[in-house]
PDB file of C-alpha atoms in Angstrom:
ATOM      1  CA  MET A 260       0.000   0.000   0.000  1.00 89.00           C
ATOM      2  CA  PHE A 261       1.111   3.540  -0.758  1.00 94.00           C
ATOM      3  CA  GLU A 262       0.623   6.123   2.014  1.00 96.00           C
ATOM      4  CA  ALA A 263       1.978   9.668   2.250  1.00 95.00           C
ATOM      5  CA  GLN A 264       1.418  12.406   4.827  1.00 93.00           C
ATOM      6  CA  VAL A 265       3.250  15.740   5.042  1.00 89.00           C
ATOM      7  CA  ARG A 266       3.786  17.791   8.192  1.00 82.00           C
ATOM      8  CA  GLN A 267       1.250  20.424   7.164  1.00 86.00           C
ATOM      9  CA  GLY A 268      -1.870  19.248   5.355  1.00 86.00           C
ATOM     10  CA  SER A 269      -2.164  22.611   3.639  1.00 89.00           C
ATOM     11  CA  MET A 270       1.054  21.788   1.786  1.00 92.00           C
ATOM     12  CA  TRP A 271      -0.924  19.480  -0.533  1.00 93.00           C
ATOM     13  CA  LYS A 272      -3.240  22.366  -1.389  1.00 93.00           C
ATOM     14  CA  LYS A 273      -0.334  24.651  -2.223  1.00 94.00           C
ATOM     15  CA  ILE A 274       1.418  22.051  -4.358  1.00 95.00           C
ATOM     16  CA  ILE A 275      -1.665  21.239  -6.428  1.00 95.00           C
ATOM     17  CA  GLU A 276      -2.579  24.918  -6.838  1.00 94.00           C
ATOM     18  CA  ALA A 277       0.937  25.658  -8.095  1.00 95.00           C
ATOM     19  CA  LEU A 278       0.660  22.917 -10.723  1.00 95.00           C
ATOM     20  CA  LYS A 279      -2.931  22.713 -11.955  1.00 93.00           C
ATOM     21  CA  ASP A 280      -2.905  25.808 -14.181  1.00 92.00           C
ATOM     22  CA  LEU A 281       0.134  24.499 -16.024  1.00 94.00           C
ATOM     23  CA  VAL A 282      -0.521  20.753 -16.040  1.00 93.00           C
ATOM     24  CA  THR A 283      -4.088  19.419 -15.766  1.00 92.00           C
ATOM     25  CA  GLU A 284      -3.144  15.721 -15.726  1.00 93.00           C
ATOM     26  CA  ALA A 285       0.036  14.144 -14.385  1.00 93.00           C
ATOM     27  CA  ASN A 286       1.540  10.855 -13.279  1.00 93.00           C
ATOM     28  CA  PHE A 287       2.741  10.693  -9.699  1.00 94.00           C
ATOM     29  CA  GLN A 288       5.864   8.525  -9.757  1.00 94.00           C
ATOM     30  CA  CYS A 289       5.906   6.851  -6.330  1.00 95.00           C
ATOM     31  CA  THR A 290       9.049   4.989  -5.263  1.00 95.00           C
ATOM     32  CA  PRO A 291      10.482   3.945  -1.888  1.00 95.00           C
ATOM     33  CA  GLU A 292      12.636   7.095  -2.069  1.00 95.00           C
ATOM     34  CA  GLY A 293       9.735   9.525  -2.535  1.00 96.00           C
ATOM     35  CA  MET A 294       7.216  11.025  -4.968  1.00 96.00           C
ATOM     36  CA  SER A 295       7.869  12.986  -8.143  1.00 95.00           C
ATOM     37  CA  ILE A 296       6.183  14.527 -11.164  1.00 94.00           C
ATOM     38  CA  GLN A 297       7.783  15.377 -14.492  1.00 93.00           C
ATOM     39  CA  ALA A 298       5.337  16.763 -17.018  1.00 91.00           C
ATOM     40  CA  MET A 299       4.954  19.357 -19.749  1.00 90.00           C
ATOM     41  CA  ASP A 300       2.164  21.823 -20.248  1.00 89.00           C
ATOM     42  CA  THR A 301      -0.347  21.167 -23.035  1.00 84.00           C
ATOM     43  CA  ALA A 302       1.539  23.481 -25.421  1.00 85.00           C
ATOM     44  CA  HIS A 303       4.817  21.631 -24.735  1.00 85.00           C
ATOM     45  CA  VAL A 304       6.530  24.904 -23.928  1.00 88.00           C
ATOM     46  CA  ALA A 305       7.137  24.574 -20.181  1.00 93.00           C
ATOM     47  CA  LEU A 306       8.314  21.649 -18.088  1.00 93.00           C
ATOM     48  CA  VAL A 307       7.538  21.069 -14.404  1.00 94.00           C
ATOM     49  CA  ASN A 308       9.578  18.882 -12.075  1.00 95.00           C
ATOM     50  CA  LEU A 309       8.309  18.210  -8.554  1.00 96.00           C
ATOM     51  CA  MET A 310      10.338  16.100  -6.107  1.00 96.00           C
ATOM     52  CA  LEU A 311       9.141  15.160  -2.620  1.00 96.00           C
ATOM     53  CA  ARG A 312      11.733  13.132  -0.714  1.00 96.00           C
ATOM     54  CA  GLN A 313      10.731  10.223   1.497  1.00 95.00           C
ATOM     55  CA  ASP A 314      12.524  11.626   4.552  1.00 94.00           C
ATOM     56  CA  GLY A 315      10.467  14.813   4.376  1.00 93.00           C
ATOM     57  CA  PHE A 316       7.156  13.076   5.100  1.00 95.00           C
ATOM     58  CA  VAL A 317       5.708  12.407   8.539  1.00 94.00           C
ATOM     59  CA  VAL A 318       4.333   9.137   7.188  1.00 95.00           C
ATOM     60  CA  TYR A 319       5.582   7.517   3.990  1.00 96.00           C
ATOM     61  CA  ASN A 320       4.928   3.871   3.192  1.00 94.00           C
ATOM     62  CA  ASN A 321       5.727   2.559  -0.240  1.00 92.00           C
ATOM     63  CA  GLU A 322       7.710  -0.607  -0.841  1.00 87.00           C
ATOM     64  CA  ARG A 323       7.581  -0.693  -4.622  1.00 88.00           C
ATOM     65  CA  THR A 324       7.456   1.698  -7.549  1.00 91.00           C
ATOM     66  CA  SER A 325       3.990   2.665  -8.727  1.00 91.00           C
ATOM     67  CA  VAL A 326       2.460   5.253 -11.051  1.00 93.00           C
ATOM     68  CA  LEU A 327      -0.695   7.144 -10.065  1.00 94.00           C
ATOM     69  CA  GLY A 328      -2.395   9.048 -12.887  1.00 95.00           C
ATOM     70  CA  VAL A 329      -4.142  12.064 -11.368  1.00 95.00           C
ATOM     71  CA  ASN A 330      -6.374  14.808 -12.745  1.00 95.00           C
ATOM     72  CA  LEU A 331      -4.959  17.796 -10.858  1.00 95.00           C
ATOM     73  CA  THR A 332      -8.041  19.943 -11.469  1.00 94.00           C
ATOM     74  CA  SER A 333     -10.263  17.347  -9.799  1.00 95.00           C
ATOM     75  CA  MET A 334      -7.762  16.831  -6.993  1.00 95.00           C
ATOM     76  CA  SER A 335      -7.694  20.561  -6.342  1.00 94.00           C
ATOM     77  CA  LYS A 336     -11.494  20.650  -5.987  1.00 95.00           C
ATOM     78  CA  ILE A 337     -11.417  17.790  -3.483  1.00 94.00           C
ATOM     79  CA  ILE A 338      -8.606  19.195  -1.351  1.00 93.00           C
ATOM     80  CA  LYS A 339     -10.274  22.615  -1.265  1.00 92.00           C
ATOM     81  CA  THR A 340     -13.113  21.020   0.742  1.00 92.00           C
ATOM     82  CA  THR A 341     -10.703  20.279   3.597  1.00 91.00           C
ATOM     83  CA  GLU A 342      -9.899  22.648   6.453  1.00 89.00           C
ATOM     84  CA  THR A 343      -6.620  24.544   6.698  1.00 86.00           C
ATOM     85  CA  ASN A 344      -5.483  22.679   9.818  1.00 89.00           C
ATOM     86  CA  ASP A 345      -6.535  19.214   8.632  1.00 92.00           C
ATOM     87  CA  VAL A 346      -3.903  16.506   8.404  1.00 94.00           C
ATOM     88  CA  ILE A 347      -4.181  15.181   4.834  1.00 94.00           C
ATOM     89  CA  THR A 348      -3.013  11.705   3.910  1.00 95.00           C
ATOM     90  CA  LEU A 349      -2.903  10.167   0.432  1.00 96.00           C
ATOM     91  CA  ARG A 350      -3.478   6.405   0.257  1.00 95.00           C
ATOM     92  CA  HIS A 351      -3.577   3.881  -2.546  1.00 95.00           C
ATOM     93  CA  GLU A 352      -4.133   0.139  -2.263  1.00 93.00           C
ATOM     94  CA  ASP A 353      -2.268  -2.087  -4.703  1.00 88.00           C
ATOM     95  CA  GLU A 354      -4.302  -2.899  -7.808  1.00 87.00           C
ATOM     96  CA  SER A 355      -6.941  -0.297  -6.845  1.00 91.00           C
ATOM     97  CA  ASP A 356      -8.129   2.296  -9.368  1.00 94.00           C
ATOM     98  CA  VAL A 357      -8.834   4.996  -6.764  1.00 95.00           C
ATOM     99  CA  LEU A 358      -6.691   7.341  -4.685  1.00 96.00           C
ATOM    100  CA  SER A 359      -8.001   7.975  -1.172  1.00 96.00           C
ATOM    101  CA  ILE A 360      -7.601  11.454   0.289  1.00 95.00           C
ATOM    102  CA  VAL A 361      -8.118  11.395   4.060  1.00 95.00           C
ATOM    103  CA  ALA A 362      -8.489  14.673   5.971  1.00 94.00           C
ATOM    104  CA  GLN A 363      -8.303  14.452   9.767  1.00 93.00           C
ATOM    105  CA  GLY A 364      -9.266  17.370  11.993  1.00 89.00           C
ATOM    106  CA  ASP A 365      -9.667  17.672  15.762  1.00 88.00           C
ATOM    107  CA  ALA A 366     -13.316  16.625  15.683  1.00 90.00           C
ATOM    108  CA  LYS A 367     -13.918  15.437  12.119  1.00 92.00           C
ATOM    109  CA  THR A 368     -12.465  12.977   9.647  1.00 94.00           C
ATOM    110  CA  SER A 369     -13.313  13.080   5.948  1.00 94.00           C
ATOM    111  CA  GLU A 370     -12.349  10.632   3.214  1.00 95.00           C
ATOM    112  CA  PHE A 371     -12.624  11.096  -0.534  1.00 95.00           C
ATOM    113  CA  ASN A 372     -11.951   8.479  -3.207  1.00 96.00           C
ATOM    114  CA  MET A 373     -10.806   9.877  -6.535  1.00 96.00           C
ATOM    115  CA  LYS A 374     -10.689   7.799  -9.699  1.00 96.00           C
ATOM    116  CA  LEU A 375      -7.193   7.365 -11.090  1.00 95.00           C
ATOM    117  CA  MET A 376      -6.437   7.788 -14.784  1.00 93.00           C
ATOM    118  CA  GLU A 377      -4.381   5.978 -17.384  1.00 90.00           C
ATOM    119  CA  ILE A 378      -2.189   8.826 -18.605  1.00 86.00           C
ATOM    120  CA  ASP A 379      -0.069   7.987 -21.620  1.00 81.00           C
ATOM    121  CA  ALA A 380       2.817  10.333 -20.958  1.00 71.00           C
ATOM    122  CA  GLU A 381       6.453   9.641 -21.730  1.00 66.00           C
ATOM    123  CA  THR A 382       8.818  10.215 -18.825  1.00 65.00           C
ATOM    124  CA  MET A 383      10.593  13.494 -19.452  1.00 65.00           C
ATOM    125  CA  GLY A 384      14.149  14.378 -18.607  1.00 67.00           C
ATOM    126  CA  ILE A 385      15.564  17.698 -17.453  1.00 74.00           C
ATOM    127  CA  PRO A 386      17.726  20.018 -19.594  1.00 67.00           C
ATOM    128  CA  GLU A 387      21.453  19.476 -19.048  1.00 82.00           C
ATOM    129  CA  ILE A 388      22.632  23.058 -18.803  1.00 89.00           C
ATOM    130  CA  GLU A 389      25.564  24.898 -17.273  1.00 93.00           C
ATOM    131  CA  TYR A 390      23.938  28.065 -15.987  1.00 95.00           C
ATOM    132  CA  VAL A 391      26.049  31.230 -16.059  1.00 96.00           C
ATOM    133  CA  ALA A 392      23.826  33.469 -13.924  1.00 96.00           C
ATOM    134  CA  THR A 393      21.785  32.784 -10.791  1.00 96.00           C
ATOM    135  CA  VAL A 394      19.330  35.129  -9.076  1.00 97.00           C
ATOM    136  CA  SER A 395      17.750  34.482  -5.673  1.00 97.00           C
ATOM    137  CA  ILE A 396      14.981  36.865  -4.567  1.00 97.00           C
ATOM    138  CA  PRO A 397      11.974  36.785  -2.216  1.00 97.00           C
ATOM    139  CA  SER A 398       9.037  34.940  -3.775  1.00 97.00           C
ATOM    140  CA  SER A 399       6.717  37.848  -2.964  1.00 96.00           C
ATOM    141  CA  GLU A 400       8.954  40.193  -4.974  1.00 96.00           C
ATOM    142  CA  PHE A 401       8.940  37.825  -7.945  1.00 97.00           C
ATOM    143  CA  THR A 402       5.137  37.601  -7.851  1.00 97.00           C
ATOM    144  CA  LYS A 403       4.795  41.393  -7.761  1.00 97.00           C
ATOM    145  CA  ILE A 404       7.250  41.854 -10.639  1.00 97.00           C
ATOM    146  CA  CYS A 405       5.292  39.416 -12.814  1.00 96.00           C
ATOM    147  CA  ARG A 406       2.053  41.210 -11.986  1.00 95.00           C
ATOM    148  CA  ASP A 407       3.512  44.661 -12.655  1.00 95.00           C
ATOM    149  CA  MET A 408       5.196  43.727 -15.930  1.00 95.00           C
ATOM    150  CA  ALA A 409       1.920  42.266 -17.223  1.00 94.00           C
ATOM    151  CA  ILE A 410       0.660  45.857 -17.419  1.00 93.00           C
ATOM    152  CA  PHE A 411       3.171  46.635 -20.164  1.00 93.00           C
ATOM    153  CA  GLY A 412       3.211  43.547 -22.344  1.00 92.00           C
ATOM    154  CA  ASP A 413       3.170  39.783 -22.706  1.00 94.00           C
ATOM    155  CA  THR A 414       6.960  39.335 -22.875  1.00 96.00           C
ATOM    156  CA  VAL A 415       9.397  39.904 -20.027  1.00 96.00           C
ATOM    157  CA  THR A 416      13.086  40.508 -20.681  1.00 96.00           C
ATOM    158  CA  VAL A 417      15.506  39.534 -17.919  1.00 97.00           C
ATOM    159  CA  GLN A 418      18.975  41.075 -17.836  1.00 97.00           C
ATOM    160  CA  VAL A 419      21.421  39.813 -15.202  1.00 97.00           C
ATOM    161  CA  THR A 420      24.718  41.547 -14.413  1.00 95.00           C
ATOM    162  CA  ARG A 421      26.964  41.717 -11.356  1.00 93.00           C
ATOM    163  CA  GLU A 422      25.211  44.944 -10.371  1.00 93.00           C
ATOM    164  CA  GLY A 423      21.736  43.404 -10.264  1.00 95.00           C
ATOM    165  CA  VAL A 424      18.835  42.007 -12.260  1.00 97.00           C
ATOM    166  CA  LYS A 425      16.479  43.968 -14.510  1.00 97.00           C
ATOM    167  CA  PHE A 426      12.972  42.819 -15.514  1.00 97.00           C
ATOM    168  CA  SER A 427      11.418  44.839 -18.345  1.00 96.00           C
ATOM    169  CA  ALA A 428       8.391  44.761 -20.642  1.00 95.00           C
ATOM    170  CA  SER A 429       6.957  47.035 -23.310  1.00 92.00           C
ATOM    171  CA  SER A 430       3.975  47.498 -25.590  1.00 87.00           C
ATOM    172  CA  ASP A 431       2.653  50.058 -28.087  1.00 86.00           C
ATOM    173  CA  PHE A 432       1.408  52.341 -25.320  1.00 87.00           C
ATOM    174  CA  ALA A 433       4.051  52.090 -22.603  1.00 90.00           C
ATOM    175  CA  GLU A 434       7.116  50.364 -21.237  1.00 93.00           C
ATOM    176  CA  GLY A 435       8.460  49.733 -17.779  1.00 94.00           C
ATOM    177  CA  PHE A 436      11.144  47.936 -15.835  1.00 95.00           C
ATOM    178  CA  VAL A 437      12.135  46.894 -12.331  1.00 96.00           C
ATOM    179  CA  PHE A 438      15.803  46.807 -11.349  1.00 97.00           C
ATOM    180  CA  LEU A 439      16.875  44.933  -8.219  1.00 96.00           C
ATOM    181  CA  LYS A 440      20.357  45.711  -6.945  1.00 94.00           C
ATOM    182  CA  SER A 441      22.526  42.855  -5.762  1.00 90.00           C
ATOM    183  CA  THR A 442      22.617  42.799  -1.974  1.00 86.00           C
ATOM    184  CA  ALA A 443      26.391  42.230  -2.114  1.00 78.00           C
ATOM    185  CA  ASN A 444      26.858  45.495  -4.049  1.00 67.00           C
ATOM    186  CA  VAL A 445      24.609  47.398  -1.676  1.00 60.00           C
ATOM    187  CA  ALA A 446      26.645  46.096   1.267  1.00 53.00           C
ATOM    188  CA  ALA A 447      29.908  47.045  -0.434  1.00 50.00           C
ATOM    189  CA  LYS A 448      28.774  50.646  -1.051  1.00 53.00           C
ATOM    190  CA  SER A 449      27.693  50.951   2.574  1.00 50.00           C
ATOM    191  CA  GLY A 450      31.002  49.660   3.903  1.00 50.00           C
ATOM    192  CA  GLY A 451      30.123  45.964   4.167  1.00 47.00           C
ATOM    193  CA  ALA A 452      32.108  43.198   2.600  1.00 41.00           C
ATOM    194  CA  ALA A 453      30.868  42.031  -0.760  1.00 39.00           C
ATOM    195  CA  LYS A 454      31.166  38.321  -1.457  1.00 40.00           C
ATOM    196  CA  ALA A 455      33.004  37.058  -4.497  1.00 38.00           C
ATOM    197  CA  GLU A 456      30.703  36.047  -7.294  1.00 41.00           C
ATOM    198  CA  PRO A 457      31.689  32.648  -8.662  1.00 40.00           C
ATOM    199  CA  LYS A 458      30.391  31.216 -11.909  1.00 42.00           C
ATOM    200  CA  ALA A 459      26.894  29.935 -11.382  1.00 43.00           C
ATOM    201  CA  GLU A 460      26.447  26.271 -12.105  1.00 46.00           C
ATOM    202  CA  VAL A 461      23.549  24.003 -11.320  1.00 46.00           C
ATOM    203  CA  LYS A 462      24.349  20.384 -10.617  1.00 45.00           C
ATOM    204  CA  ASP A 463      22.762  17.374  -8.994  1.00 47.00           C
ATOM    205  CA  GLU A 464      25.595  14.951  -8.367  1.00 41.00           C
ATOM    206  CA  ASP A 465      23.762  13.093  -5.628  1.00 42.00           C
ATOM    207  CA  VAL A 466      21.172  11.722  -7.994  1.00 37.00           C
ATOM    208  CA  LYS A 467      22.314   9.063 -10.448  1.00 39.00           C
ATOM    209  CA  THR A 468      20.162   8.717 -13.510  1.00 39.00           C
ATOM    210  CA  GLU A 469      20.347   6.522 -16.550  1.00 39.00           C
ATOM    211  CA  LYS A 470      21.601   8.142 -19.746  1.00 38.00           C
ATOM    212  CA  LYS A 471      18.786   9.425 -21.867  1.00 39.00           C
ATOM    213  CA  GLU A 472      18.711  10.378 -25.524  1.00 38.00           C
ATOM    214  CA  GLU A 473      19.368  14.095 -25.911  1.00 39.00           C
ATOM    215  CA  VAL A 474      17.213  16.180 -28.198  1.00 36.00           C
ATOM    216  CA  LYS A 475      17.428  19.742 -29.422  1.00 38.00           C
ATOM    217  CA  VAL A 476      15.567  22.333 -27.381  1.00 39.00           C
ATOM    218  CA  GLU A 477      13.528  24.615 -29.568  1.00 42.00           C
ATOM    219  CA  ASN A 478      13.184  28.294 -28.821  1.00 43.00           C
ATOM    220  CA  ASP A 479       9.827  29.709 -27.782  1.00 45.00           C
ATOM    221  CA  ASP A 480       8.672  32.320 -30.279  1.00 44.00           C
ATOM    222  CA  SER A 481       5.883  34.824 -29.951  1.00 40.00           C
ATOM    223  CA  ASP A 482       3.343  32.147 -30.753  1.00 45.00           C
ATOM    224  CA  ASP A 483       3.939  30.764 -27.220  1.00 46.00           C
ATOM    225  CA  ASP A 484       3.126  27.315 -28.591  1.00 43.00           C
ATOM    226  CA  THR A 485       6.609  26.480 -29.829  1.00 41.00           C
ATOM    227  CA  PRO A 486       7.715  23.266 -28.070  1.00 42.00           C
ATOM    228  CA  LEU A 487      10.349  23.457 -25.372  1.00 44.00           C
ATOM    229  CA  VAL A 488      11.325  19.930 -26.391  1.00 40.00           C
ATOM    230  CA  ASP A 489       9.696  17.148 -28.329  1.00 39.00           C
ATOM    231  CA  GLN A 490       8.257  14.076 -26.640  1.00 36.00           C
ATOM    232  CA  LYS A 491      11.632  12.338 -26.412  1.00 35.00           C
ATOM    233  CA  LYS A 492      13.743  12.121 -23.261  1.00 34.00           C
ATOM    234  CA  PHE A 493      16.517  14.550 -22.525  1.00 33.00           C
ATOM    235  CA  ASN A 494      19.135  14.803 -19.797  1.00 37.00           C
ATOM    236  CA  ALA A 495      19.430  16.966 -16.714  1.00 38.00           C
ATOM    237  CA  LYS A 496      21.856  18.633 -14.411  1.00 39.00           C
ATOM    238  CA  ALA A 497      20.236  20.583 -11.610  1.00 42.00           C
ATOM    239  CA  LYS A 498      21.082  21.907  -8.227  1.00 44.00           C
ATOM    240  CA  ASP A 499      20.374  19.607  -5.274  1.00 46.00           C
ATOM    241  CA  GLY A 500      16.929  20.381  -3.904  1.00 44.00           C
ATOM    242  CA  LYS A 501      17.975  19.805  -0.301  1.00 42.00           C
ATOM    243  CA  ASP A 502      17.298  22.815   1.898  1.00 42.00           C
ATOM    244  CA  GLU A 503      20.151  24.994   3.037  1.00 42.00           C
ATOM    245  CA  SER A 504      20.625  25.538   6.754  1.00 38.00           C
ATOM    246  CA  GLU A 505      20.618  29.298   6.224  1.00 46.00           C
ATOM    247  CA  THR A 506      18.694  31.248   3.624  1.00 49.00           C
ATOM    248  CA  PRO A 507      20.235  34.594   2.567  1.00 60.00           C
ATOM    249  CA  ASP A 508      18.168  37.764   2.526  1.00 80.00           C
ATOM    250  CA  GLY A 509      17.746  40.362  -0.190  1.00 90.00           C
ATOM    251  CA  VAL A 510      18.833  39.884  -3.794  1.00 94.00           C
ATOM    252  CA  GLN A 511      21.584  37.289  -4.169  1.00 95.00           C
ATOM    253  CA  ILE A 512      23.276  37.130  -7.581  1.00 95.00           C
ATOM    254  CA  THR A 513      26.148  35.040  -8.925  1.00 94.00           C
ATOM    255  CA  VAL A 514      27.292  35.802 -12.464  1.00 94.00           C
ATOM    256  CA  GLY A 515      29.830  34.007 -14.585  1.00 94.00           C
ATOM    257  CA  GLU A 516      28.905  36.249 -17.503  1.00 94.00           C
ATOM    258  CA  PRO A 517      26.078  38.767 -18.084  1.00 95.00           C
ATOM    259  CA  VAL A 518      22.984  37.362 -19.753  1.00 96.00           C
ATOM    260  CA  THR A 519      19.869  38.848 -21.368  1.00 96.00           C
ATOM    261  CA  LEU A 520      16.868  36.694 -22.310  1.00 96.00           C
ATOM    262  CA  SER A 521      13.172  37.188 -23.048  1.00 96.00           C
ATOM    263  CA  PHE A 522      10.321  34.907 -21.951  1.00 96.00           C
ATOM    264  CA  ALA A 523       6.561  34.580 -22.274  1.00 96.00           C
ATOM    265  CA  LEU A 524       5.322  36.485 -19.235  1.00 96.00           C
ATOM    266  CA  ARG A 525       2.190  34.408 -18.740  1.00 95.00           C
ATOM    267  CA  TYR A 526       4.367  31.413 -17.878  1.00 97.00           C
ATOM    268  CA  PHE A 527       6.369  33.395 -15.343  1.00 97.00           C
ATOM    269  CA  THR A 528       3.086  34.488 -13.756  1.00 96.00           C
ATOM    270  CA  THR A 529       1.951  30.860 -13.505  1.00 96.00           C
ATOM    271  CA  PHE A 530       5.297  29.800 -12.040  1.00 97.00           C
ATOM    272  CA  SER A 531       5.077  32.529  -9.391  1.00 97.00           C
ATOM    273  CA  LYS A 532       2.248  30.597  -7.722  1.00 96.00           C
ATOM    274  CA  GLY A 533       4.974  28.373  -6.343  1.00 96.00           C
ATOM    275  CA  GLY A 534       5.755  31.269  -4.018  1.00 96.00           C
ATOM    276  CA  SER A 535       3.144  29.922  -1.607  1.00 95.00           C
ATOM    277  CA  LEU A 536       5.507  26.990  -0.994  1.00 95.00           C
ATOM    278  CA  ALA A 537       8.741  28.884  -0.329  1.00 96.00           C
ATOM    279  CA  ASP A 538       9.871  32.298   0.874  1.00 96.00           C
ATOM    280  CA  ARG A 539      12.460  32.591  -1.880  1.00 97.00           C
ATOM    281  CA  VAL A 540      12.765  31.681  -5.549  1.00 97.00           C
ATOM    282  CA  CYS A 541      15.966  30.939  -7.459  1.00 97.00           C
ATOM    283  CA  LEU A 542      16.220  31.741 -11.166  1.00 98.00           C
ATOM    284  CA  TYR A 543      18.966  30.214 -13.312  1.00 97.00           C
ATOM    285  CA  PHE A 544      19.926  31.528 -16.759  1.00 97.00           C
ATOM    286  CA  ALA A 545      22.199  30.639 -19.672  1.00 95.00           C
ATOM    287  CA  GLU A 546      22.253  32.096 -23.182  1.00 92.00           C
ATOM    288  CA  ASP A 547      19.955  30.373 -25.698  1.00 90.00           C
ATOM    289  CA  SER A 548      18.824  27.846 -23.082  1.00 92.00           C
ATOM    290  CA  PRO A 549      15.689  27.221 -21.020  1.00 93.00           C
ATOM    291  CA  CYS A 550      15.676  29.046 -17.708  1.00 96.00           C
ATOM    292  CA  LEU A 551      15.125  27.203 -14.450  1.00 96.00           C
ATOM    293  CA  ILE A 552      12.872  28.632 -11.746  1.00 98.00           C
ATOM    294  CA  GLU A 553      13.153  26.754  -8.461  1.00 97.00           C
ATOM    295  CA  PHE A 554      11.217  26.821  -5.196  1.00 98.00           C
ATOM    296  CA  LYS A 555      12.772  24.791  -2.380  1.00 96.00           C
ATOM    297  CA  LEU A 556      10.227  23.064  -0.150  1.00 94.00           C
ATOM    298  CA  GLU A 557      11.657  23.192   3.356  1.00 90.00           C
ATOM    299  CA  GLY A 558      12.631  19.723   4.519  1.00 91.00           C
ATOM    300  CA  LEU A 559      10.639  18.080   1.738  1.00 94.00           C
ATOM    301  CA  GLY A 560      12.102  18.669  -1.727  1.00 96.00           C
ATOM    302  CA  TYR A 561      11.666  21.162  -4.547  1.00 97.00           C
ATOM    303  CA  LEU A 562       9.405  22.454  -7.299  1.00 97.00           C
ATOM    304  CA  ARG A 563      11.142  23.426 -10.551  1.00 96.00           C
ATOM    305  CA  PHE A 564       9.889  24.969 -13.764  1.00 96.00           C
ATOM    306  CA  TYR A 565      11.760  25.170 -17.076  1.00 96.00           C
ATOM    307  CA  LEU A 566      10.907  27.562 -19.896  1.00 95.00           C
ATOM    308  CA  ALA A 567      12.577  28.156 -23.271  1.00 92.00           C
ATOM    309  CA  PRO A 568      13.411  31.776 -24.134  1.00 93.00           C
ATOM    310  CA  LYS A 569      11.804  33.684 -26.960  1.00 88.00           C
ATOM    311  CA  VAL A 570      13.853  34.383 -30.076  1.00 76.00           C
ATOM    312  CA  GLU A 571      14.879  38.043 -30.138  1.00 60.00           C
ATOM    313  CA  GLY A 572      13.580  40.008 -33.092  1.00 54.00           C
ATOM    314  CA  GLN A 573      10.756  37.669 -34.057  1.00 49.00           C
ATOM    315  CA  ASP A 574       7.157  38.882 -33.972  1.00 48.00           C
TER     316      ASP A 574
END
């Protein structure tokens, strides 16, 4: 039997809400080591990677690998009926075609049985990229920037330098930008010691994966429906999702070389919903490569989104 319970039942709500607008149906890959989702949006432009480690659960029982096909829209409706302080447990009996969602409160216990689906989705890989610029900012700031830039257009341009990060957008009637100074530079100007800025690189050396066939990543043009990748598998290098003992404040930037890229803003806005899961968001960039937007789930794992950049100069 599969059984999973997180420390805060509301965490399930936040996870599903962060995913459902991007991916309506997904396979939960359940192994003895934990749960994960790798799926693309319906336009095959963005990729989501959710990892929940076994040691982050209060209760986690799963002796063999299983795949649970879930309609995230339906799951969201069910979990919304539970109370904020309820302890929510997911259960699945072997060979059963339903997923049980049990919500336990102080004086009430509710149980819902949701039909599982047969989702024909090929397991996706993660882009193998050496990122040259990394930006870490408060999630609330990222959400506000996405909301503000939406006033000016449907494309956001991100420019990262050692001095800071600039988000800009424009349209026929107006243009605007937000520039966030690197906290290290602010400290240096005020007499504090600025940290050296090493080349940013995202790796995941703790996770061993089988070699997968690499495919070319296509750029996202203004149509917003250009595939990030095709349906084939592709490899990944990504930063370990384990939580750091200390989280820095302000705007933290590491730059190997300056980078400027443009992205479909509506995807950034959808990704920003992951801010309900973490106080900070990390953004990783490399020229002509998909960006990585990561939310670290304290003590549990991570939620990552990948998005191909738009081609400069195309309508």
